[in-house]
Amino acid sequence: MESYHITGGKYLEGEYRLRGAKNAVLPILAATIISGRTSIIKNCPHLSDIRTMAAILKEMGCGVSWTESTVSVDSSPLNSFRIPQNLMKEIRSSVFLMGPTIARCGQVILSDPGGCAIGKRPIDIHLTALRLLGVDIKEEEGLLKCSAKALKGAAVPLSFPSVGATENVMMAAVMAQGETRIINPAREPEVVDLQNYLVSCGADITGAGGKEIRIKGGLPLHESEYKPIPDRIEGGTILAAVAAAKGKVLLKEAIPEHLEAILDRLSESGCNVRKDSGAIYLEAPERLLAVTPMETQPYPGFPTDMQSQFVALMCCADGTTKITESIFENRFKHVAELNKMGADIIINGRTATIKGVSRLRGCRVTAADLRGGASLVIAGLAAEGSTIVDNISHIDRGYERLEDILGGLGAQIVRTKTTKESGKQ
Ligand code: EPZ
């Protein structure tokens, strides 16, 4: 097991160039299956989730090579429609392989992706939507066996704007005969990026980011070279870290409008935020202010993937605020750990009430999920004394060496190996 050793109280200053968005690269890598050609995806961060997705593609027969931050996938030799169970368990986003595999092979077999630390994460919306495209889905011995003699375009209303379900339908519909309309789709920038990648392969898709996505299926797809958007959650996490620890940072290769809701709340907390085209500047205030009550919402609302980081930020703000987690049912595991550091947070159902304290105290805490782990790092940077964050493999799923990113801004944060049993170094 690996841990972070953090010495709090260091002023952070500098600039950072955002990397490609994990939640854009993952569905785009899955979509490379459809064309049966070579796709070159640039700006891919070295994250464990992306490595696992690449390993799944390889195990299904694709040629995958990775140089620097460019992943090249040749899906012509694909020779399986089974998603490898062992790897399926490692990343939930392997569920994004359903749509592209059905589009390419007419069938897919996968184990139920199951839940994870932040919730049950059912896939009922995915399955209902795929059935409307003519996919027959059977559950046998814990496996989902999906097949479609011929995918047919259809009107596909989503009961909730699920990001994954929207993306699965887009990818399946690309090979359906006729037009598909996705009604009430997710509007996240990563969904728009998937549309733009598929269009770069020759697909006819319009409307992503709005209230209806139209896909005219059945067009042949060709090779593509594509650069995904920068990671708005990586950017938001770094801004929250600088705001909490005090300092100033210039984020380069950022797309400010992707972080609108995050920047609004950072400004409300007293940060000086400036947006240029392609960059975001933030300077922390002497004392953060508690923001008015907020809740996480589908895009363009405040993203659930920034909830944990913002809770950490509000721990030392002047005043009391409430943050409601409306998207996932179990995404407050970081709160008990923050309270061990001297925070004053009470959970009531899906709402955290955070009463600002003057300072957090460093101590040993444990990451339970990706963004919750990032929130503990943020708290450690702001706390007095040193903090140890255990189980940082969760953090490695979404940040490429967070210690280097924050260390580059002046943070004192070291990755260490911890023996499993005693947790001793
Ligand atoms: C994507 O997950 C992201 N992951 C998540 O980021 C992100 O938190 C989430 O979207 C919401 O923005 C990737 O893109 C790889 P959903 P996804 O389907 O697609 C419920 C991170 O930290 N739901 O929009 O799985 C579900 O349980 C990760 O980077 C159903 O009930 O999210 C949840 O409560 C975490 N049935 C809500 O909808 C379904 O069939 C939102 O899920 C599907 C979803």
Short mmCIF file of C-alpha atoms and ligand atoms in Angstrom, two decimals:
data_model
loop_
_atom_site.label_atom_id
_atom_site.label_comp_id
_atom_site.label_asym_id
_atom_site.label_seq_id
_atom_site.Cartn_x
_atom_site.Cartn_y
_atom_site.Cartn_z
CA MET A 1 0.00 0.00 0.00
CA GLU A 2 1.27 3.51 -0.73
CA SER A 3 0.66 6.68 1.25
CA TYR A 4 1.25 10.41 0.99
CA HIS A 5 3.19 12.22 3.68
CA ILE A 6 2.15 15.88 3.61
CA THR A 7 3.62 18.80 5.58
CA GLY A 8 0.89 21.43 5.78
CA GLY A 9 1.10 25.19 5.73
CA LYS A 10 3.21 25.64 2.60
CA TYR A 11 2.22 28.56 0.34
CA LEU A 12 1.52 27.29 -3.19
CA GLU A 13 2.52 29.26 -6.26
CA GLY A 14 3.15 28.54 -9.92
CA GLU A 15 1.49 27.34 -13.09
CA TYR A 16 0.25 23.97 -14.36
CA ARG A 17 -0.75 22.70 -17.80
CA LEU A 18 -3.88 20.54 -17.55
CA ARG A 19 -3.73 17.02 -18.94
CA GLY A 20 -6.39 15.26 -21.03
CA ALA A 21 -9.68 14.52 -19.27
CA LYS A 22 -9.88 11.01 -17.76
CA ASN A 23 -13.65 10.96 -18.29
CA ALA A 24 -13.27 11.90 -21.94
CA VAL A 25 -10.37 9.53 -22.72
CA LEU A 26 -12.09 6.47 -21.19
CA PRO A 27 -15.22 6.46 -23.41
CA ILE A 28 -13.16 7.55 -26.45
CA LEU A 29 -10.80 4.59 -25.99
CA ALA A 30 -13.85 2.32 -25.74
CA ALA A 31 -15.24 3.88 -28.94
CA THR A 32 -12.07 3.04 -30.91
CA ILE A 33 -13.50 -0.49 -31.19
CA ILE A 34 -16.27 0.63 -33.56
CA SER A 35 -14.25 1.73 -36.60
CA GLY A 36 -12.05 -1.37 -36.98
CA ARG A 37 -9.32 1.09 -37.95
CA THR A 38 -6.49 2.89 -36.14
CA SER A 39 -7.27 5.77 -33.78
CA ILE A 40 -4.52 7.93 -32.34
CA ILE A 41 -5.65 9.55 -29.09
CA LYS A 42 -3.32 12.30 -27.86
CA ASN A 43 -3.07 13.97 -24.46
CA CYS A 44 -3.81 10.75 -22.51
CA PRO A 45 -2.74 11.00 -18.86
CA HIS A 46 -0.97 7.99 -17.31
CA LEU A 47 -3.76 6.99 -14.95
CA SER A 48 -4.46 3.48 -13.68
CA ASP A 49 -8.04 3.58 -15.04
CA ILE A 50 -6.76 4.44 -18.52
CA ARG A 51 -4.06 1.75 -18.32
CA THR A 52 -6.78 -0.77 -17.40
CA MET A 53 -9.00 0.31 -20.32
CA ALA A 54 -6.01 -0.08 -22.66
CA ALA A 55 -5.37 -3.56 -21.20
CA ILE A 56 -9.02 -4.54 -21.85
CA LEU A 57 -8.75 -3.43 -25.50
CA LYS A 58 -5.52 -5.43 -25.85
CA GLU A 59 -7.10 -8.54 -24.30
CA MET A 60 -9.98 -8.24 -26.79
CA GLY A 61 -7.44 -8.42 -29.60
CA CYS A 62 -6.78 -4.76 -30.45
CA GLY A 63 -3.27 -3.50 -31.12
CA VAL A 64 -2.53 -0.88 -28.43
CA SER A 65 0.65 1.15 -28.11
CA TRP A 66 1.39 4.06 -25.80
CA THR A 67 4.18 6.58 -26.40
CA GLU A 68 4.49 9.60 -24.09
CA SER A 69 0.86 10.75 -23.75
CA THR A 70 -0.39 9.32 -27.06
CA VAL A 71 -2.31 6.04 -27.19
CA SER A 72 -2.69 4.36 -30.57
CA VAL A 73 -5.43 1.72 -30.94
CA ASP A 74 -5.75 -0.48 -34.02
CA SER A 75 -9.09 -2.23 -33.53
CA SER A 76 -9.02 -4.18 -36.82
CA PRO A 77 -7.73 -7.40 -35.13
CA LEU A 78 -10.49 -7.32 -32.45
CA ASN A 79 -11.28 -11.01 -31.85
CA SER A 80 -13.61 -11.11 -28.86
CA PHE A 81 -16.92 -9.66 -27.72
CA ARG A 82 -16.33 -10.74 -24.10
CA ILE A 83 -15.22 -7.99 -21.71
CA PRO A 84 -12.50 -9.66 -19.56
CA GLN A 85 -14.11 -10.22 -16.15
CA ASN A 86 -10.97 -9.68 -14.09
CA LEU A 87 -10.35 -6.28 -15.67
CA MET A 88 -14.08 -5.42 -15.67
CA LYS A 89 -13.96 -5.53 -11.89
CA GLU A 90 -11.13 -3.01 -11.81
CA ILE A 91 -12.89 -0.15 -13.57
CA ARG A 92 -16.55 0.73 -13.66
CA SER A 93 -16.09 2.59 -16.89
CA SER A 94 -15.63 -0.79 -18.63
CA VAL A 95 -19.43 -0.64 -18.88
CA PHE A 96 -18.78 1.92 -21.66
CA LEU A 97 -17.59 -1.02 -23.78
CA MET A 98 -21.15 -2.33 -24.19
CA GLY A 99 -22.22 0.13 -26.89
CA PRO A 100 -19.10 -0.02 -29.05
CA THR A 101 -18.77 -3.82 -28.84
CA ILE A 102 -22.41 -4.32 -29.87
CA ALA A 103 -21.90 -1.78 -32.67
CA ARG A 104 -18.87 -3.65 -33.96
CA CYS A 105 -19.73 -7.31 -33.20
CA GLY A 106 -23.50 -7.34 -32.82
CA GLN A 107 -23.09 -8.79 -29.33
CA VAL A 108 -21.26 -8.37 -26.01
CA ILE A 109 -20.87 -10.47 -22.88
CA LEU A 110 -19.90 -8.78 -19.65
CA SER A 111 -20.19 -9.32 -15.92
CA ASP A 112 -22.33 -6.85 -14.03
CA PRO A 113 -19.93 -3.98 -13.24
CA GLY A 114 -21.36 -3.80 -9.74
CA GLY A 115 -21.14 -0.90 -7.37
CA CYS A 116 -18.15 0.87 -5.94
CA ALA A 117 -17.24 3.03 -2.95
CA ILE A 118 -19.58 5.88 -3.93
CA GLY A 119 -22.76 3.95 -4.60
CA LYS A 120 -24.60 0.97 -6.07
CA ARG A 121 -24.26 2.42 -9.57
CA PRO A 122 -26.87 0.30 -11.35
CA ILE A 123 -26.94 0.18 -15.16
CA ASP A 124 -30.72 -0.03 -15.63
CA ILE A 125 -30.81 3.18 -17.69
CA HIS A 126 -28.11 1.77 -20.02
CA LEU A 127 -30.05 -1.50 -20.49
CA THR A 128 -33.44 0.15 -21.07
CA ALA A 129 -31.89 2.44 -23.66
CA LEU A 130 -30.01 -0.34 -25.52
CA ARG A 131 -33.20 -2.46 -25.67
CA LEU A 132 -34.89 0.44 -27.51
CA LEU A 133 -32.18 0.06 -30.19
CA GLY A 134 -33.11 -3.60 -30.62
CA VAL A 135 -30.58 -5.17 -28.25
CA ASP A 136 -31.70 -8.40 -26.58
CA ILE A 137 -30.25 -8.63 -23.05
CA LYS A 138 -30.21 -11.78 -20.93
CA GLU A 139 -28.74 -12.27 -17.47
CA GLU A 140 -27.24 -15.77 -17.07
CA GLU A 141 -24.93 -16.94 -14.25
CA GLY A 142 -24.03 -13.36 -13.31
CA LEU A 143 -23.21 -12.43 -16.90
CA LEU A 144 -25.05 -9.97 -19.13
CA LYS A 145 -25.40 -11.47 -22.62
CA CYS A 146 -26.43 -8.81 -25.13
CA SER A 147 -27.07 -9.36 -28.83
CA ALA A 148 -28.70 -7.52 -31.70
CA LYS A 149 -29.48 -9.08 -35.09
CA ALA A 150 -29.73 -5.55 -36.44
CA LEU A 151 -29.43 -2.36 -34.43
CA LYS A 152 -32.28 -0.01 -35.33
CA GLY A 153 -32.33 3.74 -34.77
CA ALA A 154 -34.99 4.86 -32.27
CA ALA A 155 -36.11 7.66 -29.96
CA VAL A 156 -34.33 6.98 -26.65
CA PRO A 157 -35.59 9.02 -23.68
CA LEU A 158 -33.34 8.76 -20.60
CA SER A 159 -35.08 8.81 -17.21
CA PHE A 160 -31.96 10.52 -15.81
CA PRO A 161 -29.18 12.25 -17.79
CA SER A 162 -26.70 9.45 -17.06
CA VAL A 163 -23.25 10.20 -18.55
CA GLY A 164 -22.41 6.55 -19.19
CA ALA A 165 -25.81 5.63 -20.56
CA THR A 166 -25.73 8.63 -22.93
CA GLU A 167 -22.31 7.58 -24.17
CA ASN A 168 -23.23 3.91 -24.55
CA VAL A 169 -26.27 4.79 -26.67
CA MET A 170 -24.25 7.21 -28.82
CA MET A 171 -21.68 4.51 -29.54
CA ALA A 172 -24.23 1.78 -30.30
CA ALA A 173 -26.37 4.12 -32.44
CA VAL A 174 -23.43 4.93 -34.71
CA MET A 175 -23.95 1.47 -36.28
CA ALA A 176 -27.77 1.36 -36.05
CA GLN A 177 -29.81 1.59 -39.25
CA GLY A 178 -31.59 4.94 -39.34
CA GLU A 179 -31.67 7.86 -36.93
CA THR A 180 -31.47 7.74 -33.14
CA ARG A 181 -32.55 10.65 -30.95
CA ILE A 182 -31.35 10.66 -27.33
CA ILE A 183 -33.77 12.73 -25.26
CA ASN A 184 -32.66 14.17 -21.90
CA PRO A 185 -29.01 13.20 -22.47
CA ALA A 186 -26.12 14.08 -20.17
CA ARG A 187 -24.63 17.44 -21.26
CA GLU A 188 -21.15 17.02 -19.78
CA PRO A 189 -18.22 18.34 -21.91
CA GLU A 190 -16.91 14.76 -22.01
CA VAL A 191 -20.09 13.70 -23.86
CA VAL A 192 -19.49 16.48 -26.40
CA ASP A 193 -15.90 15.28 -26.73
CA LEU A 194 -17.07 11.73 -27.49
CA GLN A 195 -19.35 13.15 -30.21
CA ASN A 196 -16.43 15.11 -31.66
CA TYR A 197 -14.18 12.03 -31.67
CA LEU A 198 -16.85 9.91 -33.41
CA VAL A 199 -17.45 12.70 -35.95
CA SER A 200 -13.68 12.76 -36.58
CA CYS A 201 -14.07 9.07 -37.53
CA GLY A 202 -16.83 9.94 -40.01
CA ALA A 203 -19.95 9.50 -37.87
CA ASP A 204 -22.94 11.84 -38.27
CA ILE A 205 -23.76 13.02 -34.73
CA THR A 206 -25.11 16.41 -33.66
CA GLY A 207 -26.54 18.02 -30.55
CA ALA A 208 -24.26 16.78 -27.75
CA GLY A 209 -24.26 19.32 -24.90
CA GLY A 210 -27.90 20.20 -25.59
CA LYS A 211 -31.28 18.66 -24.84
CA GLU A 212 -31.27 16.14 -27.69
CA ILE A 213 -28.51 14.22 -29.48
CA ARG A 214 -29.15 12.94 -33.03
CA ILE A 215 -27.15 10.10 -34.55
CA LYS A 216 -27.57 9.07 -38.19
CA GLY A 217 -26.25 5.49 -38.03
CA GLY A 218 -24.73 3.09 -40.52
CA LEU A 219 -21.94 5.27 -41.98
CA PRO A 220 -18.53 3.60 -42.43
CA LEU A 221 -15.92 4.91 -39.97
CA HIS A 222 -12.27 5.60 -40.77
CA GLU A 223 -9.09 6.20 -38.85
CA SER A 224 -8.76 9.27 -36.68
CA GLU A 225 -6.24 11.33 -34.78
CA TYR A 226 -7.91 13.10 -31.87
CA LYS A 227 -6.94 15.26 -28.89
CA PRO A 228 -9.46 15.07 -26.01
CA ILE A 229 -10.39 18.11 -23.90
CA PRO A 230 -8.42 19.09 -20.77
CA ASP A 231 -9.52 17.63 -17.43
CA ARG A 232 -11.89 20.09 -15.75
CA ILE A 233 -11.92 18.04 -12.52
CA GLU A 234 -8.11 17.90 -12.35
CA GLY A 235 -8.23 21.67 -12.82
CA GLY A 236 -10.92 22.21 -10.19
CA THR A 237 -8.99 20.02 -7.74
CA ILE A 238 -5.79 22.06 -8.16
CA LEU A 239 -7.69 25.35 -7.76
CA ALA A 240 -9.33 24.06 -4.57
CA ALA A 241 -5.93 22.96 -3.23
CA VAL A 242 -4.42 26.42 -3.83
CA ALA A 243 -7.47 28.13 -2.34
CA ALA A 244 -7.27 25.96 0.80
CA ALA A 245 -3.48 26.04 1.29
CA LYS A 246 -3.23 29.73 0.25
CA GLY A 247 -1.35 30.74 -2.85
CA LYS A 248 -1.83 31.56 -6.49
CA VAL A 249 -1.85 29.45 -9.62
CA LEU A 250 -2.22 29.80 -13.39
CA LEU A 251 -3.91 26.79 -15.02
CA LYS A 252 -2.91 26.52 -18.68
CA GLU A 253 -4.71 24.59 -21.45
CA ALA A 254 -7.93 25.04 -19.47
CA ILE A 255 -11.40 25.66 -20.92
CA PRO A 256 -12.95 28.08 -18.38
CA GLU A 257 -16.54 27.49 -19.47
CA HIS A 258 -16.16 23.82 -18.50
CA LEU A 259 -15.50 24.94 -14.93
CA GLU A 260 -18.13 27.72 -14.75
CA ALA A 261 -20.01 26.35 -11.74
CA ILE A 262 -16.75 25.58 -9.90
CA LEU A 263 -15.26 29.03 -10.58
CA ASP A 264 -18.47 30.75 -9.44
CA ARG A 265 -18.28 29.01 -6.07
CA LEU A 266 -14.52 29.68 -5.72
CA SER A 267 -15.17 33.39 -6.37
CA GLU A 268 -18.03 33.34 -3.85
CA SER A 269 -15.63 31.87 -1.27
CA GLY A 270 -13.42 34.95 -1.69
CA CYS A 271 -10.89 33.76 -4.25
CA ASN A 272 -9.70 36.16 -6.94
CA VAL A 273 -10.49 34.24 -10.16
CA ARG A 274 -9.58 35.45 -13.65
CA LYS A 275 -10.48 33.66 -16.89
CA ASP A 276 -8.65 34.10 -20.19
CA SER A 277 -9.17 32.00 -23.30
CA GLY A 278 -7.30 28.81 -22.50
CA ALA A 279 -6.24 29.73 -18.97
CA ILE A 280 -7.59 30.27 -15.47
CA TYR A 281 -5.84 32.30 -12.74
CA LEU A 282 -6.71 31.97 -9.04
CA GLU A 283 -5.36 33.75 -5.98
CA ALA A 284 -6.51 32.63 -2.54
CA PRO A 285 -7.89 35.12 0.01
CA GLU A 286 -6.45 35.50 3.50
CA ARG A 287 -9.59 33.87 4.91
CA LEU A 288 -12.11 31.85 2.89
CA LEU A 289 -15.82 32.65 3.24
CA ALA A 290 -18.50 29.98 3.63
CA VAL A 291 -20.59 29.87 0.43
CA THR A 292 -24.41 29.82 0.35
CA PRO A 293 -25.88 26.29 0.50
CA MET A 294 -25.15 24.29 -2.67
CA GLU A 295 -25.84 20.94 -4.25
CA THR A 296 -24.25 18.79 -6.90
CA GLN A 297 -26.14 18.59 -10.20
CA PRO A 298 -25.67 17.19 -13.71
CA TYR A 299 -23.70 19.55 -15.99
CA PRO A 300 -23.78 22.55 -16.16
CA GLY A 301 -24.51 22.40 -12.40
CA PHE A 302 -21.80 21.97 -9.75
CA PRO A 303 -20.15 18.59 -10.51
CA THR A 304 -20.38 15.69 -8.06
CA ASP A 305 -16.71 14.98 -8.84
CA MET A 306 -15.81 18.26 -7.08
CA GLN A 307 -18.04 17.79 -4.01
CA SER A 308 -15.40 16.15 -1.80
CA GLN A 309 -12.74 18.72 -2.68
CA PHE A 310 -15.14 21.59 -1.95
CA VAL A 311 -16.14 20.09 1.41
CA ALA A 312 -12.43 20.09 2.35
CA LEU A 313 -12.15 23.70 1.21
CA MET A 314 -15.07 24.84 3.36
CA CYS A 315 -13.63 23.23 6.54
CA CYS A 316 -11.62 26.38 7.31
CA ALA A 317 -13.98 28.95 5.81
CA ASP A 318 -15.51 31.77 7.87
CA GLY A 319 -19.08 30.68 8.60
CA THR A 320 -21.26 27.63 7.98
CA THR A 321 -22.40 26.11 4.70
CA LYS A 322 -24.32 23.07 3.44
CA ILE A 323 -23.39 20.85 0.52
CA THR A 324 -25.94 18.33 -0.77
CA GLU A 325 -24.76 15.35 -2.85
CA SER A 326 -27.64 14.77 -5.26
CA ILE A 327 -25.96 12.42 -7.73
CA PHE A 328 -24.46 9.52 -5.72
CA GLU A 329 -25.94 8.02 -2.56
CA ASN A 330 -22.69 7.31 -0.71
CA ARG A 331 -20.13 9.97 -1.50
CA PHE A 332 -19.30 11.38 1.96
CA LYS A 333 -16.71 8.84 3.13
CA HIS A 334 -14.12 11.62 3.37
CA VAL A 335 -16.15 13.44 6.05
CA ALA A 336 -15.25 11.16 8.98
CA GLU A 337 -11.58 11.50 8.02
CA LEU A 338 -11.83 15.29 7.79
CA ASN A 339 -13.47 15.40 11.22
CA LYS A 340 -10.49 13.41 12.58
CA MET A 341 -8.40 16.40 11.40
CA GLY A 342 -10.51 18.76 13.49
CA ALA A 343 -13.19 19.68 10.95
CA ASP A 344 -16.76 20.26 12.17
CA ILE A 345 -19.02 18.50 9.65
CA ILE A 346 -22.38 16.87 10.30
CA ILE A 347 -24.05 14.59 7.74
CA ASN A 348 -27.80 14.45 7.55
CA GLY A 349 -28.99 12.21 4.72
CA ARG A 350 -27.39 13.58 1.57
CA THR A 351 -26.43 16.95 3.10
CA ALA A 352 -23.17 17.86 4.80
CA THR A 353 -23.30 20.89 7.11
CA ILE A 354 -19.79 22.32 7.44
CA LYS A 355 -19.03 24.78 10.24
CA GLY A 356 -15.73 26.51 9.51
CA VAL A 357 -12.92 26.07 12.08
CA SER A 358 -9.78 28.18 12.36
CA ARG A 359 -7.32 25.42 11.44
CA LEU A 360 -7.19 21.68 10.75
CA ARG A 361 -4.64 19.50 12.50
CA GLY A 362 -2.58 17.00 10.52
CA CYS A 363 -3.12 13.30 11.33
CA ARG A 364 -3.28 9.84 9.68
CA VAL A 365 -6.30 9.40 7.39
CA THR A 366 -7.42 6.87 4.78
CA ALA A 367 -8.71 7.46 1.25
CA ALA A 368 -11.86 5.44 0.44
CA ASP A 369 -12.44 6.66 -3.14
CA LEU A 370 -10.82 8.79 -5.82
CA ARG A 371 -12.21 12.27 -5.15
CA GLY A 372 -12.51 11.70 -1.40
CA GLY A 373 -8.80 10.90 -1.40
CA ALA A 374 -8.09 14.16 -3.22
CA SER A 375 -10.08 16.03 -0.56
CA LEU A 376 -7.88 14.55 2.20
CA VAL A 377 -4.77 15.75 0.35
CA ILE A 378 -6.28 19.24 0.13
CA ALA A 379 -7.02 19.18 3.86
CA GLY A 380 -3.46 18.00 4.58
CA LEU A 381 -2.02 20.91 2.59
CA ALA A 382 -4.06 23.39 4.64
CA ALA A 383 -3.58 21.68 8.02
CA GLU A 384 -1.06 22.46 10.72
CA GLY A 385 1.61 19.78 11.05
CA SER A 386 1.88 16.61 8.98
CA THR A 387 -0.80 14.39 7.51
CA ILE A 388 -0.49 10.84 6.21
CA VAL A 389 -3.04 9.77 3.59
CA ASP A 390 -3.18 5.98 3.20
CA ASN A 391 -4.60 3.95 0.27
CA ILE A 392 -3.58 6.48 -2.35
CA SER A 393 -4.09 3.93 -5.15
CA HIS A 394 -7.62 5.39 -5.23
CA ILE A 395 -6.09 8.79 -6.05
CA ASP A 396 -3.86 7.32 -8.77
CA ARG A 397 -7.00 6.31 -10.67
CA GLY A 398 -7.74 9.95 -11.50
CA TYR A 399 -4.56 11.99 -11.01
CA GLU A 400 -1.18 11.35 -12.63
CA ARG A 401 1.26 11.59 -9.70
CA LEU A 402 -0.67 14.23 -7.71
CA GLU A 403 2.45 14.65 -5.54
CA ASP A 404 4.36 15.99 -8.57
CA ILE A 405 1.49 18.27 -9.64
CA LEU A 406 1.20 19.85 -6.17
CA GLY A 407 4.93 19.54 -5.41
CA GLY A 408 5.53 21.62 -8.55
CA LEU A 409 3.55 24.40 -6.87
CA GLY A 410 5.55 24.25 -3.63
CA ALA A 411 3.64 21.65 -1.63
CA GLN A 412 5.66 19.31 0.59
CA ILE A 413 4.14 15.92 -0.29
CA VAL A 414 5.99 12.60 -0.56
CA ARG A 415 4.78 9.19 -1.77
CA THR A 416 5.87 6.35 0.55
CA LYS A 417 5.33 2.60 0.69
CA THR A 418 3.41 1.40 3.76
CA THR A 419 3.47 -2.21 4.98
CA LYS A 420 -0.08 -3.59 4.75
CA GLU A 421 -0.59 -4.85 8.32
CA SER A 422 0.69 -2.25 10.70
CA GLY A 423 0.59 0.68 8.33
CA LYS A 424 4.18 1.32 9.47
CA GLN A 425 6.77 2.71 7.04
C1 EPZ B 1 -19.55 9.31 -14.92
O1 EPZ B 1 -19.94 8.14 -14.23
C2 EPZ B 1 -18.15 9.65 -14.45
N1 EPZ B 1 -17.23 8.57 -14.79
C3 EPZ B 1 -18.14 9.86 -12.93
O2 EPZ B 1 -16.82 10.25 -12.56
C4 EPZ B 1 -19.10 11.01 -12.62
O3 EPZ B 1 -19.16 11.19 -11.22
C5 EPZ B 1 -20.50 10.68 -13.16
O4 EPZ B 1 -20.42 10.40 -14.58
C6 EPZ B 1 -21.48 11.82 -12.95
O5 EPZ B 1 -21.00 12.96 -13.57
C7 EPZ B 1 -16.76 8.48 -16.06
O6 EPZ B 1 -17.13 9.26 -16.93
C8 EPZ B 1 -15.78 7.40 -16.32
P1 EPZ B 1 -23.92 8.45 -14.26
P2 EPZ B 1 -21.30 7.36 -14.63
O7 EPZ B 1 -24.38 7.30 -15.07
O8 EPZ B 1 -21.52 7.43 -16.09
C9 EPZ B 1 -27.30 6.62 -11.43
C10 EPZ B 1 -14.87 10.24 -11.23
O9 EPZ B 1 -14.67 10.51 -10.04
N2 EPZ B 1 -27.51 5.66 -12.53
O10 EPZ B 1 -24.14 9.83 -14.77
O11 EPZ B 1 -21.28 6.03 -13.99
C11 EPZ B 1 -25.96 6.38 -10.75
O12 EPZ B 1 -26.08 5.38 -9.76
C12 EPZ B 1 -16.09 9.41 -11.62
O13 EPZ B 1 -14.15 10.62 -12.19
C13 EPZ B 1 -28.58 4.77 -12.44
O14 EPZ B 1 -29.33 4.77 -11.47
O15 EPZ B 1 -22.38 8.29 -13.90
C14 EPZ B 1 -25.66 7.74 -10.16
O16 EPZ B 1 -26.36 7.87 -8.93
C15 EPZ B 1 -16.91 9.00 -10.41
N3 EPZ B 1 -28.77 3.87 -13.44
C16 EPZ B 1 -26.24 8.72 -11.19
O17 EPZ B 1 -27.18 7.95 -11.97
C17 EPZ B 1 -27.95 3.83 -14.55
O18 EPZ B 1 -28.18 3.00 -15.46
C18 EPZ B 1 -25.20 9.32 -12.12
O19 EPZ B 1 -24.55 8.27 -12.78
C19 EPZ B 1 -26.87 4.74 -14.63
C20 EPZ B 1 -26.68 5.66 -13.60
#
